[in-house]
Amino acid sequence: MFTGIIEEIGEITAIVPSGDGWRLTVRAAKAAHDAVHGESIAVSGVCLTVVDSSPDTFTVDVMKQTLNVSALATAAVGTAVNIEKAMPVGARLGGHIVQGHVDGTGVVIDVRPGDQWSVLRVSLPADLAPLVVDKGSISIDGISLTVSAVSDAGAESHWLEVSLIPETLVATTLGRRVIGDRVNLETDILARHVERLLAFRAAPEGGSR
């Protein structure tokens, strides 16, 4: 479990094909110095398991399913990534509950810089649009953010906007994002549970299994 509060920006240093997936090595000194085999680390919002580590790097396996649904598939050696270690029991929940289970990806379609902040508009897949609400929580590349605007329910294409404070622009990779960049999206787990409950209520009784 994560909170969406990024601890450092890491850099991918190696990508090695492994079966139908990848073995990924990331340079991230804070996360790596006490990383242990089997622990979970979120890499730009994707929960991955450590299989090896050194004083300043850690290595993880990325399976094909993860590459299919996340923006990690477009990563290369040198790509900057957001790093967060799993939340310890008893810690403050500074962001919101983030599982590291990416729902899908969006594309940056507008960047509007301001004097003290920047507004990012990101496209939303149609199946995720109902799960995103104004003033609700969203994880973009593993960062816990508050939605500042959303497209209308009847819109032809869907999007969300987030307003980024200077700290977020400096401490995460979102400050480097430009139009056309693909980002990982994880919606609020509570919204996903509500959608599932409503689907069961709408289903006819005695439906096929």
Short mmCIF file of C-alpha atoms in Angstrom, two decimals:
data_model
loop_
_atom_site.label_atom_id
_atom_site.label_comp_id
_atom_site.label_asym_id
_atom_site.label_seq_id
_atom_site.Cartn_x
_atom_site.Cartn_y
_atom_site.Cartn_z
CA MET A 1 0.00 0.00 0.00
CA PHE A 2 1.23 3.51 -0.86
CA THR A 3 0.17 7.10 -0.21
CA GLY A 4 1.13 8.83 -3.45
CA ILE A 5 3.73 11.01 -1.72
CA ILE A 6 6.85 10.69 -3.87
CA GLU A 7 10.12 10.18 -1.98
CA GLU A 8 12.56 10.74 -4.83
CA ILE A 9 13.00 10.80 -8.58
CA GLY A 10 14.87 7.76 -9.84
CA GLU A 11 16.38 6.89 -13.20
CA ILE A 12 16.10 3.67 -15.18
CA THR A 13 19.64 2.38 -15.77
CA ALA A 14 18.99 -1.00 -17.42
CA ILE A 15 16.19 -2.83 -19.21
CA VAL A 16 16.78 -6.52 -19.88
CA PRO A 17 14.20 -8.74 -21.64
CA SER A 18 13.03 -11.51 -19.32
CA GLY A 19 10.63 -14.02 -20.86
CA ASP A 20 7.75 -11.93 -22.18
CA GLY A 21 8.50 -9.15 -19.69
CA TRP A 22 11.41 -7.02 -18.51
CA ARG A 23 13.94 -6.95 -15.71
CA LEU A 24 14.30 -3.29 -14.80
CA THR A 25 17.08 -1.64 -12.80
CA VAL A 26 16.47 1.78 -11.25
CA ARG A 27 18.98 4.14 -9.64
CA ALA A 28 17.30 5.61 -6.56
CA ALA A 29 19.65 6.01 -3.61
CA LYS A 30 17.05 6.64 -0.88
CA ALA A 31 14.93 3.63 -1.80
CA ALA A 32 17.84 1.30 -2.58
CA HIS A 33 20.05 1.79 0.47
CA ASP A 34 17.84 -0.39 2.68
CA ALA A 35 15.84 -2.24 0.04
CA VAL A 36 15.39 -5.95 0.70
CA HIS A 37 14.51 -8.84 -1.58
CA GLY A 38 10.74 -9.22 -1.93
CA GLU A 39 9.69 -5.76 -0.79
CA SER A 40 7.35 -3.56 -2.84
CA ILE A 41 8.37 -0.25 -4.41
CA ALA A 42 6.12 1.90 -6.57
CA VAL A 43 7.84 3.00 -9.78
CA SER A 44 5.80 5.83 -11.34
CA GLY A 45 2.75 4.37 -9.69
CA VAL A 46 3.36 0.71 -10.57
CA CYS A 47 3.83 -1.60 -7.58
CA LEU A 48 6.87 -3.80 -8.31
CA THR A 49 8.79 -6.39 -6.27
CA VAL A 50 12.51 -6.03 -5.56
CA VAL A 51 14.56 -9.02 -6.76
CA ASP A 52 18.03 -7.52 -6.28
CA SER A 53 19.62 -4.34 -4.95
CA SER A 54 22.87 -2.44 -4.49
CA PRO A 55 23.63 0.62 -2.33
CA ASP A 56 22.08 2.95 -4.95
CA THR A 57 20.03 0.74 -7.31
CA PHE A 58 17.28 -1.84 -7.14
CA THR A 59 16.07 -4.36 -9.72
CA VAL A 60 12.50 -5.49 -10.35
CA ASP A 61 10.67 -7.81 -12.72
CA VAL A 62 7.95 -6.29 -14.89
CA MET A 63 5.50 -8.80 -16.35
CA LYS A 64 3.83 -8.51 -19.74
CA GLN A 65 0.45 -7.59 -18.23
CA THR A 66 2.03 -4.59 -16.50
CA LEU A 67 3.66 -3.46 -19.73
CA ASN A 68 0.31 -3.82 -21.51
CA VAL A 69 -1.61 -1.54 -19.15
CA SER A 70 1.00 0.99 -18.00
CA ALA A 71 3.23 3.68 -19.43
CA LEU A 72 6.31 1.68 -18.35
CA ALA A 73 6.10 0.08 -21.79
CA THR A 74 7.40 3.35 -23.26
CA ALA A 75 10.29 3.67 -20.78
CA ALA A 76 13.93 3.54 -21.83
CA VAL A 77 17.34 3.71 -20.19
CA GLY A 78 17.59 7.22 -18.80
CA THR A 79 13.85 7.65 -18.19
CA ALA A 80 13.09 9.48 -14.93
CA VAL A 81 10.58 7.73 -12.65
CA ASN A 82 8.79 8.58 -9.42
CA ILE A 83 9.76 6.38 -6.46
CA GLU A 84 7.79 5.58 -3.32
CA LYS A 85 8.40 2.75 -0.87
CA ALA A 86 5.46 0.96 0.74
CA MET A 87 3.77 2.79 3.62
CA PRO A 88 4.79 1.48 7.06
CA VAL A 89 2.04 0.54 9.51
CA GLY A 90 1.21 3.48 11.76
CA ALA A 91 2.50 6.14 9.37
CA ARG A 92 0.49 9.25 8.47
CA LEU A 93 -1.52 8.95 5.27
CA GLY A 94 -0.32 12.16 3.62
CA GLY A 95 -1.95 11.53 0.25
CA HIS A 96 -4.65 8.92 -0.32
CA ILE A 97 -4.78 5.12 -0.51
CA VAL A 98 -2.78 4.10 -3.59
CA GLN A 99 -2.39 0.40 -4.38
CA GLY A 100 0.11 0.65 -7.22
CA HIS A 101 -2.34 -1.22 -9.46
CA VAL A 102 -2.55 0.96 -12.56
CA ASP A 103 -6.02 1.10 -14.16
CA GLY A 104 -4.78 2.44 -17.47
CA THR A 105 -2.96 5.32 -19.09
CA GLY A 106 -3.77 8.83 -20.26
CA VAL A 107 -2.01 11.32 -22.48
CA VAL A 108 -1.05 14.87 -21.51
CA ILE A 109 -3.14 17.05 -23.83
CA ASP A 110 -2.50 20.49 -22.33
CA VAL A 111 -0.01 22.19 -20.00
CA ARG A 112 -0.86 25.66 -18.68
CA PRO A 113 1.93 27.18 -16.59
CA GLY A 114 1.05 29.87 -14.04
CA ASP A 115 3.01 32.13 -11.71
CA GLN A 116 2.86 29.70 -8.78
CA TRP A 117 1.53 26.48 -10.28
CA SER A 118 0.92 24.56 -13.48
CA VAL A 119 -2.31 22.98 -14.71
CA LEU A 120 -2.07 19.63 -16.47
CA ARG A 121 -4.91 18.26 -18.59
CA VAL A 122 -4.80 14.50 -19.18
CA SER A 123 -7.03 12.38 -21.40
CA LEU A 124 -9.17 9.75 -19.68
CA PRO A 125 -10.11 6.35 -21.11
CA ALA A 126 -13.92 6.11 -21.36
CA ASP A 127 -14.11 3.24 -18.84
CA LEU A 128 -12.25 5.27 -16.20
CA ALA A 129 -14.13 8.55 -16.69
CA PRO A 130 -17.06 7.62 -14.35
CA LEU A 131 -14.57 6.94 -11.54
CA VAL A 132 -13.04 10.44 -11.57
CA VAL A 133 -14.82 13.34 -9.89
CA ASP A 134 -14.06 17.02 -9.34
CA LYS A 135 -12.17 17.48 -6.04
CA GLY A 136 -11.67 13.71 -5.82
CA SER A 137 -8.34 11.87 -5.62
CA ILE A 138 -6.34 10.50 -8.55
CA SER A 139 -2.90 8.95 -8.80
CA ILE A 140 -0.92 10.08 -11.85
CA ASP A 141 2.45 8.35 -12.25
CA GLY A 142 2.14 7.38 -8.60
CA ILE A 143 1.51 10.92 -7.34
CA SER A 144 -1.50 11.58 -5.12
CA LEU A 145 -3.34 14.56 -6.62
CA THR A 146 -6.67 16.33 -6.28
CA VAL A 147 -8.75 16.61 -9.44
CA SER A 148 -9.38 20.29 -10.17
CA ALA A 149 -11.67 19.85 -13.21
CA VAL A 150 -13.23 17.04 -15.27
CA SER A 151 -15.00 16.78 -18.60
CA ASP A 152 -18.81 16.58 -18.65
CA ALA A 153 -20.35 13.11 -18.50
CA GLY A 154 -21.75 13.55 -22.01
CA ALA A 155 -18.50 14.77 -23.54
CA GLU A 156 -17.27 13.20 -26.76
CA SER A 157 -13.85 12.61 -25.20
CA HIS A 158 -12.95 12.62 -21.53
CA TRP A 159 -10.21 14.39 -19.57
CA LEU A 160 -9.22 15.49 -16.10
CA GLU A 161 -7.17 18.41 -14.86
CA VAL A 162 -4.83 18.68 -11.87
CA SER A 163 -3.21 21.83 -10.50
CA LEU A 164 0.43 21.29 -9.54
CA ILE A 165 2.09 23.33 -6.79
CA PRO A 166 5.80 24.24 -7.08
CA GLU A 167 6.82 21.38 -4.75
CA THR A 168 5.11 18.81 -7.00
CA LEU A 169 6.71 20.32 -10.10
CA VAL A 170 10.18 20.03 -8.53
CA ALA A 171 9.89 16.80 -6.52
CA THR A 172 8.19 14.63 -9.17
CA THR A 173 8.43 13.94 -12.89
CA LEU A 174 5.20 15.84 -13.61
CA GLY A 175 7.20 19.06 -13.83
CA ARG A 176 8.88 17.59 -16.93
CA ARG A 177 5.74 16.40 -18.68
CA VAL A 178 4.88 17.84 -22.09
CA ILE A 179 1.94 17.43 -24.46
CA GLY A 180 1.89 13.91 -25.87
CA ASP A 181 3.49 12.20 -22.85
CA ARG A 182 1.73 9.06 -21.62
CA VAL A 183 1.10 8.75 -17.86
CA ASN A 184 -0.12 6.03 -15.51
CA LEU A 185 -3.57 6.46 -13.95
CA GLU A 186 -4.94 4.81 -10.82
CA THR A 187 -8.43 5.81 -9.76
CA ASP A 188 -9.73 5.93 -6.19
CA ILE A 189 -10.25 2.41 -4.83
CA LEU A 190 -13.51 3.50 -3.16
CA ALA A 191 -14.92 4.59 -6.53
CA ARG A 192 -13.99 1.22 -8.03
CA HIS A 193 -15.78 -0.66 -5.23
CA VAL A 194 -18.91 1.48 -5.63
CA GLU A 195 -18.93 0.84 -9.40
CA ARG A 196 -18.68 -2.91 -8.79
CA LEU A 197 -21.51 -2.89 -6.23
CA LEU A 198 -23.77 -0.95 -8.59
CA ALA A 199 -22.98 -3.39 -11.41
CA PHE A 200 -24.19 -6.29 -9.27
CA ARG A 201 -27.36 -4.43 -8.29
CA ALA A 202 -28.11 -3.74 -11.96
CA ALA A 203 -27.47 -7.35 -13.04
CA PRO A 204 -30.51 -9.64 -13.36
CA GLU A 205 -30.87 -12.28 -10.65
CA GLY A 206 -29.63 -15.75 -11.51
CA GLY A 207 -27.32 -14.45 -14.24
CA SER A 208 -24.69 -16.70 -15.81
CA ARG A 209 -21.47 -17.33 -13.91
#
